[in-house]
Coordinates of C-alpha atoms and ligand atoms in Angstrom, one line a residue:
Chain A
M1 CA 51.2 38.3 -11.3
S2 CA 51.9 38.4 -7.6
P3 CA 49.3 36.6 -5.5
Q4 CA 48.6 37.6 -1.9
P5 CA 50.5 35.4 0.6
D6 CA 47.3 33.7 1.7
H7 CA 46.5 32.7 -1.9
Q8 CA 49.9 31.0 -2.3
W9 CA 48.4 27.6 -1.8
I10 CA 47.2 27.7 -5.3
D11 CA 50.7 28.3 -6.7
L12 CA 51.9 25.5 -4.4
L13 CA 49.4 23.2 -6.1
R14 CA 50.1 24.4 -9.6
E15 CA 53.9 24.1 -9.2
N16 CA 53.6 20.6 -8.0
E17 CA 50.6 19.4 -9.9
D18 CA 51.7 16.0 -10.9
E19 CA 53.2 15.1 -7.6
V20 CA 50.2 16.4 -5.7
I21 CA 47.7 14.4 -7.8
A22 CA 49.8 11.3 -7.6
A23 CA 50.3 11.4 -3.9
W24 CA 46.7 12.4 -3.3
T25 CA 45.4 9.5 -5.4
A26 CA 47.7 7.1 -3.6
A27 CA 46.5 8.3 -0.2
A28 CA 42.8 8.0 -1.3
E29 CA 43.4 4.6 -2.8
A30 CA 44.9 3.3 0.4
S31 CA 41.9 4.4 2.4
L32 CA 39.5 2.9 0.0
A33 CA 41.3 -0.4 0.5
G34 CA 41.6 -1.4 -3.2
R35 CA 37.8 -1.3 -3.7
M36 CA 38.2 1.3 -6.5
T37 CA 40.6 1.1 -9.4
G38 CA 43.4 3.6 -9.4
S39 CA 42.5 5.1 -12.7
D40 CA 38.9 5.8 -11.8
L41 CA 40.1 7.4 -8.6
A42 CA 42.9 9.4 -10.4
N43 CA 40.2 10.8 -12.7
D44 CA 38.0 11.8 -9.8
I45 CA 40.9 13.4 -8.0
R46 CA 42.1 15.3 -11.1
E47 CA 38.6 16.7 -11.5
I48 CA 38.4 17.8 -7.9
Y49 CA 41.8 19.4 -8.3
N50 CA 40.7 21.3 -11.4
G51 CA 37.5 22.4 -9.6
L52 CA 39.5 23.6 -6.7
L53 CA 41.8 25.7 -8.9
A54 CA 38.8 27.2 -10.7
G55 CA 38.6 29.6 -7.7
E56 CA 42.1 31.0 -8.5
G57 CA 42.8 30.8 -4.8
A58 CA 40.9 34.0 -4.1
E59 CA 37.8 32.4 -2.7
T60 CA 37.6 30.4 0.5
D61 CA 33.8 30.2 0.7
I62 CA 32.9 26.9 -1.0
R63 CA 29.3 28.1 -1.6
S64 CA 30.7 30.8 -4.0
S65 CA 29.7 30.5 -7.6
V66 CA 33.3 29.9 -8.7
Y67 CA 33.0 26.5 -7.0
D68 CA 29.7 25.5 -8.6
G69 CA 31.4 22.9 -10.7
L70 CA 33.3 21.6 -7.7
R71 CA 30.2 21.2 -5.6
A72 CA 28.3 19.5 -8.4
L73 CA 31.2 17.1 -8.6
L74 CA 31.2 16.4 -4.9
N75 CA 27.5 15.9 -5.0
D76 CA 28.0 13.1 -7.6
L77 CA 30.9 11.6 -5.7
G78 CA 29.1 11.6 -2.4
R79 CA 26.1 9.9 -3.9
T80 CA 28.3 7.4 -5.8
R81 CA 30.3 6.5 -2.7
A82 CA 27.1 6.0 -0.7
R83 CA 25.8 3.6 -3.4
Q84 CA 29.1 1.8 -3.6
G85 CA 28.8 1.1 0.1
F86 CA 31.8 3.1 1.3
S87 CA 31.8 4.3 4.9
P88 CA 31.6 8.0 5.6
T89 CA 35.3 8.0 6.7
E90 CA 36.3 6.3 3.5
A91 CA 34.3 8.8 1.5
A92 CA 35.6 11.9 3.2
T93 CA 39.3 10.7 3.4
S94 CA 39.6 11.0 -0.4
I95 CA 39.1 14.8 0.1
F96 CA 41.0 15.2 3.4
A97 CA 44.0 13.4 2.0
L98 CA 45.0 16.5 0.1
K99 CA 46.0 18.2 3.3
Q100 CA 48.5 15.5 4.2
V101 CA 49.9 15.6 0.7
V102 CA 50.5 19.4 0.8
L103 CA 51.8 19.3 4.3
D104 CA 54.4 16.8 3.3
L105 CA 55.4 19.0 0.4
L106 CA 55.8 22.0 2.7
G107 CA 57.7 20.1 5.3
R108 CA 60.3 19.4 2.6
R109 CA 60.4 23.2 1.7
G110 CA 60.5 24.6 5.2
D111 CA 58.8 27.8 4.0
L112 CA 56.9 29.7 6.7
A113 CA 54.8 31.9 4.4
A114 CA 53.7 28.8 2.7
Y115 CA 52.5 27.3 6.0
R116 CA 50.2 30.3 6.3
A117 CA 48.9 29.6 2.9
F118 CA 48.3 26.0 4.0
A119 CA 46.0 27.2 6.8
N120 CA 43.7 28.7 4.1
L121 CA 43.8 25.6 2.0
S122 CA 43.0 23.6 5.1
I123 CA 39.8 25.5 5.8
I124 CA 38.6 25.0 2.3
V125 CA 39.4 21.3 2.2
D126 CA 37.6 20.7 5.5
D127 CA 34.6 22.5 4.2
L128 CA 34.7 20.5 1.0
G129 CA 35.0 17.2 3.0
L130 CA 32.0 18.1 5.1
Y131 CA 30.0 19.2 2.2
M132 CA 30.6 15.9 0.5
L133 CA 29.6 14.1 3.7
E134 CA 26.3 15.9 3.7
T135 CA 25.5 14.6 0.3
Y136 CA 26.8 11.3 1.3
A137 CA 24.4 11.1 4.3
N138 CA 21.4 12.2 2.2
A139 CA 22.2 9.6 -0.5
R140 CA 22.7 6.9 2.1
E141 CA 19.2 7.6 3.5
T142 CA 17.7 7.3 0.1
V143 CA 19.6 4.1 -0.6
I144 CA 18.4 2.6 2.7
A145 CA 14.8 3.6 2.0
Q146 CA 15.0 2.1 -1.5
Q147 CA 16.5 -1.1 -0.2
A148 CA 13.7 -1.4 2.4
E149 CA 11.1 -1.0 -0.4
T150 CA 12.9 -3.4 -2.7
L151 CA 13.2 -6.0 0.1
L152 CA 9.4 -5.7 0.7
E153 CA 8.8 -6.2 -3.0
L154 CA 11.2 -9.1 -3.2
S155 CA 9.5 -10.7 -0.3
T156 CA 6.2 -10.7 -2.1
P157 CA 6.9 -13.1 -4.9
V158 CA 3.4 -14.1 -6.0
V159 CA 4.0 -16.8 -8.7
K160 CA 1.5 -18.3 -11.1
L161 CA 1.9 -22.1 -10.6
W162 CA -0.7 -23.2 -13.1
D163 CA -3.6 -21.8 -15.0
N164 CA -6.0 -20.7 -12.3
I165 CA -3.5 -21.2 -9.4
V166 CA -1.1 -18.7 -7.8
A167 CA 1.2 -19.3 -4.9
L168 CA 2.8 -17.1 -2.3
P169 CA 5.8 -18.7 -0.7
L170 CA 6.6 -16.7 2.4
V171 CA 10.1 -16.7 3.9
G172 CA 11.3 -15.0 7.0
T173 CA 9.7 -13.2 9.9
L174 CA 6.2 -11.9 9.2
D175 CA 5.4 -8.6 11.0
S176 CA 2.1 -7.0 10.7
A177 CA 3.1 -4.4 8.1
R178 CA 4.8 -6.9 5.8
T179 CA 1.9 -9.4 6.1
Q180 CA -0.5 -6.6 5.0
V181 CA 1.6 -5.7 1.9
V182 CA 2.1 -9.4 1.0
M183 CA -1.6 -10.1 1.3
E184 CA -2.6 -7.1 -0.8
A185 CA -0.2 -8.3 -3.5
L186 CA -1.8 -11.8 -3.4
L187 CA -5.3 -10.5 -3.7
Q188 CA -4.3 -8.3 -6.6
A189 CA -2.5 -11.2 -8.3
L190 CA -5.7 -13.3 -8.0
V191 CA -7.6 -10.6 -9.9
D192 CA -4.8 -9.8 -12.4
T193 CA -4.2 -13.5 -13.4
G194 CA -7.9 -14.5 -13.1
S195 CA -6.9 -17.3 -10.7
E196 CA -9.5 -18.9 -8.4
H197 CA -6.9 -20.7 -6.2
A198 CA -4.2 -19.3 -4.0
I199 CA -1.6 -21.2 -2.0
I200 CA 0.0 -19.4 0.9
D201 CA 3.1 -21.5 1.8
I202 CA 4.5 -20.6 5.2
T203 CA 7.2 -23.3 5.4
G204 CA 9.8 -20.6 5.6
V205 CA 8.1 -18.7 8.4
P206 CA 9.6 -19.4 11.8
A207 CA 6.7 -18.1 13.9
V208 CA 3.4 -16.3 13.8
D209 CA 1.8 -14.1 16.4
T210 CA -1.9 -13.3 16.9
Q211 CA -1.8 -10.4 14.5
V212 CA -0.2 -12.2 11.7
A213 CA -2.5 -15.2 12.1
Q214 CA -5.4 -12.7 12.0
H215 CA -4.1 -11.2 8.8
L216 CA -3.9 -14.6 7.3
L217 CA -7.4 -15.3 8.2
K218 CA -8.6 -12.0 6.8
T219 CA -6.8 -12.6 3.6
V220 CA -8.6 -15.9 3.2
Q221 CA -11.9 -14.2 3.8
A222 CA -11.1 -11.3 1.4
A223 CA -10.0 -13.8 -1.3
R224 CA -13.3 -15.6 -0.9
L225 CA -15.1 -12.3 -1.4
L226 CA -13.3 -12.0 -4.7
G227 CA -14.3 -15.4 -5.7
A228 CA -11.1 -17.3 -4.9
E229 CA -10.1 -20.0 -2.4
C230 CA -6.9 -20.1 -0.3
I231 CA -5.0 -23.0 1.0
V232 CA -2.3 -22.5 3.6
S233 CA 0.6 -25.0 3.4
G234 CA 3.7 -25.7 5.4
I235 CA 2.4 -24.9 8.9
R236 CA 5.2 -25.9 11.3
P237 CA 4.2 -27.8 14.4
Q238 CA 5.2 -24.8 16.6
I239 CA 3.0 -22.5 14.6
A240 CA 0.1 -25.0 14.8
Q241 CA 0.5 -25.0 18.6
T242 CA 0.7 -21.2 18.8
V243 CA -2.5 -20.9 16.7
V244 CA -4.3 -23.3 19.0
A245 CA -2.9 -21.8 22.1
L246 CA -3.9 -18.3 21.0
G247 CA -7.4 -19.6 20.3
I248 CA -7.4 -18.3 16.7
E249 CA -10.3 -19.6 14.7
F250 CA -8.4 -21.3 11.9
G251 CA -11.2 -23.8 11.2
D252 CA -12.2 -21.9 8.1
I253 CA -8.9 -22.2 6.5
H254 CA -7.9 -25.1 4.4
T255 CA -4.5 -26.4 5.4
K256 CA -2.1 -28.8 3.8
A257 CA 1.2 -30.2 5.1
N258 CA 3.3 -29.0 2.2
L259 CA 3.2 -27.1 -1.0
S260 CA 2.8 -30.1 -3.3
D261 CA -0.2 -31.5 -1.4
A262 CA -1.7 -28.0 -1.6
M263 CA -0.9 -27.9 -5.3
L264 CA -2.7 -31.2 -5.9
L265 CA -5.7 -30.0 -4.0
A266 CA -5.8 -26.7 -5.9
M267 CA -5.6 -28.7 -9.2
R268 CA -8.3 -31.1 -8.2
R269 CA -10.5 -28.2 -7.3
S270 CA -9.8 -26.7 -10.8
G271 CA -11.0 -29.9 -12.3
L272 CA -7.6 -31.3 -13.1
D273 CA -6.1 -34.6 -12.1
I274 CA -2.5 -35.7 -12.3
V275 CA -2.4 -39.2 -13.8
G276 CA 0.7 -41.4 -14.0
R277 CA 1.5 -42.9 -17.3
S278 CA 0.9 -46.6 -17.2
Chain B
M1 CA -4.4 15.8 15.9
T2 CA -6.7 18.8 16.6
D3 CA -3.8 21.2 17.0
A4 CA -2.2 20.2 13.7
P5 CA -1.8 23.0 11.2
T6 CA -4.8 22.8 8.9
D7 CA -5.6 23.5 5.3
D8 CA -9.0 24.6 4.1
Q9 CA -11.9 22.5 5.2
T10 CA -15.0 21.8 3.2
V11 CA -18.3 21.5 5.0
L12 CA -21.1 19.4 3.5
P13 CA -24.6 19.2 4.8
L14 CA -26.1 15.8 5.6
K15 CA -29.8 16.1 5.1
A16 CA -30.7 13.5 2.5
D17 CA -29.6 10.2 1.0
S18 CA -27.8 11.9 -1.8
D19 CA -25.7 13.9 0.6
V20 CA -24.1 10.6 1.8
V21 CA -22.9 10.0 -1.8
R22 CA -21.5 13.5 -2.0
V23 CA -19.6 13.1 1.3
R24 CA -18.1 9.8 -0.1
Q25 CA -17.0 11.5 -3.3
L26 CA -15.4 14.5 -1.5
V27 CA -13.5 12.2 1.0
R28 CA -12.3 10.2 -2.0
D29 CA -11.1 13.3 -3.7
V30 CA -9.2 14.6 -0.7
A31 CA -7.8 11.1 0.1
T32 CA -6.5 10.8 -3.5
A33 CA -5.0 14.3 -3.3
V34 CA -2.9 13.4 -0.3
R35 CA -2.0 10.2 -2.0
L36 CA -3.4 7.6 0.4
S37 CA -2.9 4.1 -0.9
L38 CA -5.9 2.7 -2.7
V39 CA -6.7 0.4 0.2
D40 CA -6.5 3.2 2.7
Q41 CA -8.7 5.4 0.5
T42 CA -11.2 2.7 0.3
K43 CA -11.2 2.2 4.1
L44 CA -11.6 5.9 4.7
V45 CA -14.4 6.4 2.2
T46 CA -16.2 3.3 3.6
A47 CA -15.9 4.7 7.2
A48 CA -17.2 8.1 6.0
S49 CA -20.1 6.4 4.4
E50 CA -21.0 4.6 7.6
L51 CA -20.8 7.7 9.8
A52 CA -22.6 9.9 7.3
R53 CA -25.5 7.5 7.3
N54 CA -25.5 7.4 11.1
T55 CA -25.6 11.2 11.2
L56 CA -28.5 11.2 8.8
V57 CA -30.5 8.3 10.3
Y58 CA -29.8 8.5 14.0
G59 CA -28.7 12.1 14.4
G60 CA -31.6 13.4 12.3
G61 CA -29.2 15.2 9.9
G62 CA -26.1 17.3 10.5
E63 CA -22.9 18.0 8.6
A64 CA -19.6 16.6 7.6
R65 CA -16.3 18.6 7.6
V66 CA -13.5 17.3 5.5
R67 CA -9.9 18.6 5.7
R68 CA -6.4 17.8 4.9
L69 CA -4.1 17.2 7.9
T70 CA -0.4 18.1 8.0
Q71 CA 1.8 17.3 10.9
G72 CA 5.6 17.4 10.4
T73 CA 6.2 15.3 7.4
S74 CA 3.0 13.3 7.7
V75 CA -0.2 14.1 5.8
G76 CA -3.6 12.7 6.2
V77 CA -7.3 13.4 5.9
E78 CA -9.7 14.2 8.8
V79 CA -13.5 14.0 8.6
V80 CA -15.8 15.2 11.4
F81 CA -19.4 14.3 11.5
S82 CA -21.7 16.2 13.8
D83 CA -25.4 16.4 14.6
D84 CA -27.7 17.8 17.2
G85 CA -29.6 14.6 17.5
P86 CA -30.4 12.5 20.6
G87 CA -26.8 11.6 21.3
I88 CA -25.7 8.1 22.5
A89 CA -26.2 7.1 26.1
D90 CA -24.1 4.0 26.2
T91 CA -21.1 4.4 24.0
D92 CA -19.5 1.1 24.9
L93 CA -22.7 -0.7 23.7
A94 CA -22.9 1.4 20.6
L95 CA -19.3 0.5 19.8
T96 CA -20.0 -3.2 20.1
D97 CA -19.9 -5.3 16.9
G98 CA -23.4 -6.2 15.9
W99 CA -25.3 -3.9 18.2
T100 CA -27.9 -1.7 16.6
S101 CA -30.9 0.2 18.0
G102 CA -32.4 0.2 14.6
N103 CA -32.3 -2.5 11.9
G104 CA -28.7 -2.1 10.8
L105 CA -25.9 -4.6 11.1
G106 CA -24.4 -2.7 14.0
L107 CA -21.0 -2.5 12.3
G108 CA -20.9 1.2 11.5
L109 CA -19.2 2.6 14.6
S110 CA -17.3 -0.5 15.6
G111 CA -16.1 -1.3 12.1
T112 CA -15.2 2.3 11.3
R113 CA -13.0 2.4 14.3
R114 CA -11.0 -0.5 12.8
L115 CA -10.8 1.1 9.4
V116 CA -9.2 4.4 10.4
D117 CA -6.0 5.5 12.4
D118 CA -7.7 8.0 14.7
F119 CA -11.3 7.7 16.0
H120 CA -12.9 9.9 18.5
L121 CA -16.6 9.7 19.6
D122 CA -18.0 12.7 21.5
T123 CA -21.6 12.4 22.5
A124 CA -24.0 12.7 25.4
P125 CA -27.8 12.1 25.7
G126 CA -29.5 15.2 24.4
A127 CA -26.3 16.9 23.4
G128 CA -25.8 15.5 19.9
T129 CA -23.0 13.4 18.5
T130 CA -19.7 14.3 16.9
V131 CA -17.4 11.6 15.5
T132 CA -13.9 12.5 14.3
I133 CA -11.9 10.2 12.1
A134 CA -8.5 10.5 10.4
K135 CA -6.3 8.4 8.2
W136 CA -2.6 9.1 7.6
R137 CA -0.5 8.4 4.6
R138 CA 1.9 5.5 5.3
Chain C
M1 CA -34.6 8.6 -8.7
E2 CA -32.4 6.3 -10.8
R3 CA -33.0 2.6 -11.1
I4 CA -30.4 0.0 -11.7
P5 CA -31.3 -2.0 -14.9
I6 CA -31.8 -5.7 -14.7
L7 CA -30.9 -7.7 -17.8
R8 CA -32.3 -11.1 -18.6
I9 CA -30.0 -13.7 -20.2
G10 CA -31.9 -16.9 -20.7
E11 CA -32.6 -18.2 -17.2
M12 CA -30.4 -15.7 -15.5
L13 CA -30.8 -12.2 -14.4
L14 CA -27.7 -9.9 -14.7
V15 CA -27.3 -6.7 -12.7
S16 CA -24.3 -4.5 -13.3
I17 CA -24.0 -1.7 -10.7
Q18 CA -22.3 1.2 -12.4
V19 CA -23.1 4.0 -10.1
D20 CA -22.2 5.1 -6.6
L21 CA -25.3 3.6 -4.9
Q22 CA -27.6 5.7 -2.7
D23 CA -29.3 3.7 0.0
H24 CA -32.7 4.2 -1.5
T25 CA -31.5 3.0 -5.0
A26 CA -30.0 -0.1 -3.3
L27 CA -33.4 -0.9 -1.6
M28 CA -35.2 -0.4 -4.8
L29 CA -32.8 -2.8 -6.6
Q30 CA -33.5 -5.4 -3.9
D31 CA -37.3 -5.1 -4.5
D32 CA -36.9 -5.1 -8.3
L33 CA -34.8 -8.2 -8.2
S34 CA -37.3 -10.2 -6.1
N35 CA -40.1 -9.2 -8.5
R36 CA -38.1 -10.0 -11.6
I37 CA -37.1 -13.5 -10.2
V38 CA -40.8 -14.3 -9.7
E39 CA -41.9 -12.8 -13.1
T40 CA -39.3 -14.5 -15.2
G41 CA -38.8 -17.7 -13.2
A42 CA -35.1 -17.0 -13.2
K43 CA -32.9 -19.6 -11.7
G44 CA -29.8 -17.5 -11.2
V45 CA -28.9 -13.9 -10.4
L46 CA -25.5 -12.4 -11.2
I47 CA -24.6 -9.1 -9.5
D48 CA -21.6 -7.5 -11.1
I49 CA -20.0 -5.0 -8.6
S50 CA -16.7 -4.5 -10.4
A51 CA -17.4 -0.8 -10.8
L52 CA -18.2 -0.3 -7.1
E53 CA -15.5 1.6 -5.3
I54 CA -16.8 0.8 -1.9
V55 CA -19.2 -1.6 -0.3
D56 CA -20.3 -0.4 3.2
S57 CA -22.5 -2.3 5.7
F58 CA -25.7 -1.0 4.0
I59 CA -24.8 -2.3 0.6
G60 CA -23.4 -5.4 2.1
R61 CA -26.6 -6.1 3.9
M62 CA -28.5 -5.5 0.6
I63 CA -26.4 -8.1 -1.1
S64 CA -26.8 -10.6 1.7
T65 CA -30.5 -10.1 1.8
T66 CA -30.9 -10.3 -1.9
A67 CA -29.0 -13.6 -1.9
A68 CA -31.2 -15.0 0.9
V69 CA -34.5 -13.8 -0.7
S70 CA -33.5 -15.3 -4.1
R71 CA -32.7 -18.6 -2.5
V72 CA -36.2 -18.7 -1.0
L73 CA -37.5 -18.0 -4.5
D74 CA -35.4 -20.9 -5.8
A75 CA -32.7 -18.8 -7.5
E76 CA -29.0 -18.7 -6.9
T77 CA -27.1 -15.4 -6.5
V78 CA -23.5 -14.9 -7.4
V79 CA -21.7 -11.6 -6.7
V80 CA -18.8 -11.0 -9.2
G81 CA -15.9 -8.7 -9.7
M82 CA -15.3 -7.3 -6.2
Q83 CA -12.1 -5.2 -6.2
P84 CA -9.4 -6.3 -3.8
A85 CA -9.4 -3.0 -1.9
V86 CA -13.1 -3.3 -1.4
A87 CA -12.8 -6.9 -0.1
I88 CA -10.0 -6.0 2.3
T89 CA -12.1 -3.2 3.7
L90 CA -15.3 -5.3 4.0
V91 CA -13.5 -7.9 6.0
E92 CA -11.9 -5.2 8.3
L93 CA -15.4 -3.7 8.7
G94 CA -16.6 -7.1 9.9
L95 CA -18.6 -8.3 7.0
T96 CA -17.7 -11.6 5.2
L97 CA -21.0 -12.0 3.3
S98 CA -21.2 -15.6 4.4
G99 CA -23.9 -17.3 2.4
V100 CA -23.2 -15.3 -0.7
R101 CA -21.5 -17.0 -3.6
T102 CA -18.7 -15.1 -5.3
A103 CA -16.8 -15.3 -8.6
L104 CA -13.9 -13.4 -10.1
D105 CA -15.8 -12.2 -13.2
V106 CA -19.0 -12.4 -15.1
D107 CA -17.9 -15.4 -17.2
R108 CA -17.0 -17.5 -14.2
G109 CA -20.1 -16.3 -12.4
L110 CA -22.3 -17.5 -15.3
R111 CA -20.4 -20.8 -15.5
M112 CA -20.9 -21.2 -11.7
L113 CA -24.6 -20.6 -12.1
R114 CA -25.0 -22.9 -15.1
D115 CA -23.2 -25.7 -13.1
S116 CA -25.5 -25.4 -10.1
V117 CA -28.8 -24.6 -11.8
E118 CA -30.9 -27.5 -12.8
F119 CA -32.5 -27.2 -16.3
P120 CA -35.8 -29.1 -16.0
V121 CA -36.8 -28.8 -19.7
V122 CA -33.7 -29.7 -21.7
E123 CA -31.1 -31.9 -20.0
R124 CA -27.7 -32.3 -21.4
G125 CA -27.2 -35.6 -23.3
V126 CA -30.9 -36.5 -23.6
T127 CA -31.8 -34.5 -26.7
P128 CA -32.5 -37.4 -29.2
D129 CA -31.3 -35.7 -32.4
D130 CA -28.1 -34.3 -30.9
G131 CA -26.1 -36.1 -33.6
R132 CA -22.8 -36.2 -31.7
A133 CA -22.5 -38.7 -29.0
D134 CA -20.3 -37.8 -26.1
Ligands
LIG1 N1 -25.2 10.0 15.2 C1 -25.8 9.2 16.1 N2 -26.8 9.7 16.9 C2 -27.4 8.9 17.8 N3 -27.2 7.5 17.9 C3 -26.3 7.0 17.1 C4 -25.5 7.8 16.2 N4 -24.7 7.0 15.5 C5 -24.8 5.7 16.0 N5 -25.8 5.7 17.0 C6 -26.3 4.6 17.7 O1 -25.3 3.6 17.7 C7 -25.8 2.4 17.2 C8 -24.8 1.6 16.4 O2 -24.4 2.3 15.2 P1 -23.7 1.5 14.1 O3 -22.6 0.8 14.6 O4 -23.5 2.4 12.9 O5 -24.8 0.4 13.6 P2 -26.2 0.5 12.9 O6 -26.1 1.8 12.0 O7 -26.2 -0.7 12.0 O8 -27.2 0.5 13.9 C9 -27.0 2.8 16.4 O9 -27.9 1.7 16.2 C10 -27.5 4.0 17.1 O10 -28.3 3.5 18.2
LIG2 MG1 -24.6 2.7 11.1

């Protein structure tokens, strides 16, 4: 078997398999700053290595079917790196590192024909790196979208406090979109749990604007249409001032200084009293 | 909105009470098909119900055209109500909460505008009335 | 033209709206209810709208008017089972149905009516042979 000179990179890799994989793994490991165990990384790299050799060095187009396995592997890796929170550079370096490894190898040999072979290898490796980055970017977008959704869900923790009473402790800045999601969740929870009392606690909310205050008011009115009453607790002094300054009609809303006062009121309205043992 | 690529539209006549129900059902079907959230579906169907009734009661009958909207990656539903009735002379007044020339609650036009994303009122005395509304998937 | 059935449960009237209401049907229901209140001397009216997928200003007005008319006829009206999406939409439309009492479901609506309605004939605790004293 006498491969064409520009295919020689595959022989170069085969002849130095162990050294290449070891050096490649080490370079990748350095760039990932110890956030992946060496053995996981070594496995990944060996699989990429095998995928690369599957083309027998005759194919430089990475879209070719001989590289199907390799592309599938890079898809997985790109997604995994994105989820693991690695940066694009970190993700791609594990591929590009192969070039440095082979270059070092050639430098020691001083073989000109081999350098030409390297140029071909270099093209392929660049393409592979970019290919993985594409997957990486797509996966990253999905991750971000999922996180945004999760955050929104996490931030609507409607809790059942007692038979007939649910509470919605709000924390953080309320924008119009979030307020709407939160309020829908509250109304649904009232129906699902058959609760006639809702406490909206805004102790953790730094400020409200007109729109958010309006949403609060609408939620109270919608809850009433369902057959439930809302109490808003934990209104900070600044928020109270804003509400008054904005001229928002809050008169219809029952307010309490804190969650426990609201809880007591809700219990009393449900026909329950808390009595101390004598 | 008007130059967005369109899918097939369905035209329903508005000549009787029962047509209003039919429009509500069609709008619900299309809104479900483009996967509007339940709240958004409900808002759109309610708006359609208000406008269909106006077309019937004040416009003396007309029609409703319902179609799916696609613009880039966004999808939505558009409903157009049109009649050849007397038209509206003072649109600002007609769009005021609580104002009615009949014995309604005067919330049909003004409330509908709050329920949808796009609202367009095209009318002149003697030239009929066309109201176009749309709601987009979030 | 379909009519919405009105059921009588003791001193209460129960209406469960299961169809997409035409304006005309809604108006007929409003008339039928006033007539039945007078006929039966009902003290409470329960309107179950849990199956209604929308309430627009026409149906909203029908509900408000029914509540007001029954009050004149000495009967309380409670609307039960409104869906959250319907409630959100109604508020956005500009209708809060002030003056209409609401409850989450039929059970709670009935309880609410029993609590507020006076029973002139048999009062709790005064039946002489009640046996149990409480
Ligand atoms: N299609 C129409 N043709 C003519 N006039 C209309 C039409 N739609 C609405 N209007 C006018 O606008 C007014 C307000 O309409 P709307 O807000 O739906 O309240 P309502 O139906 O309770 O009167 C109507 O009373 C009527 O005078
Ligand atoms: Mg109207």
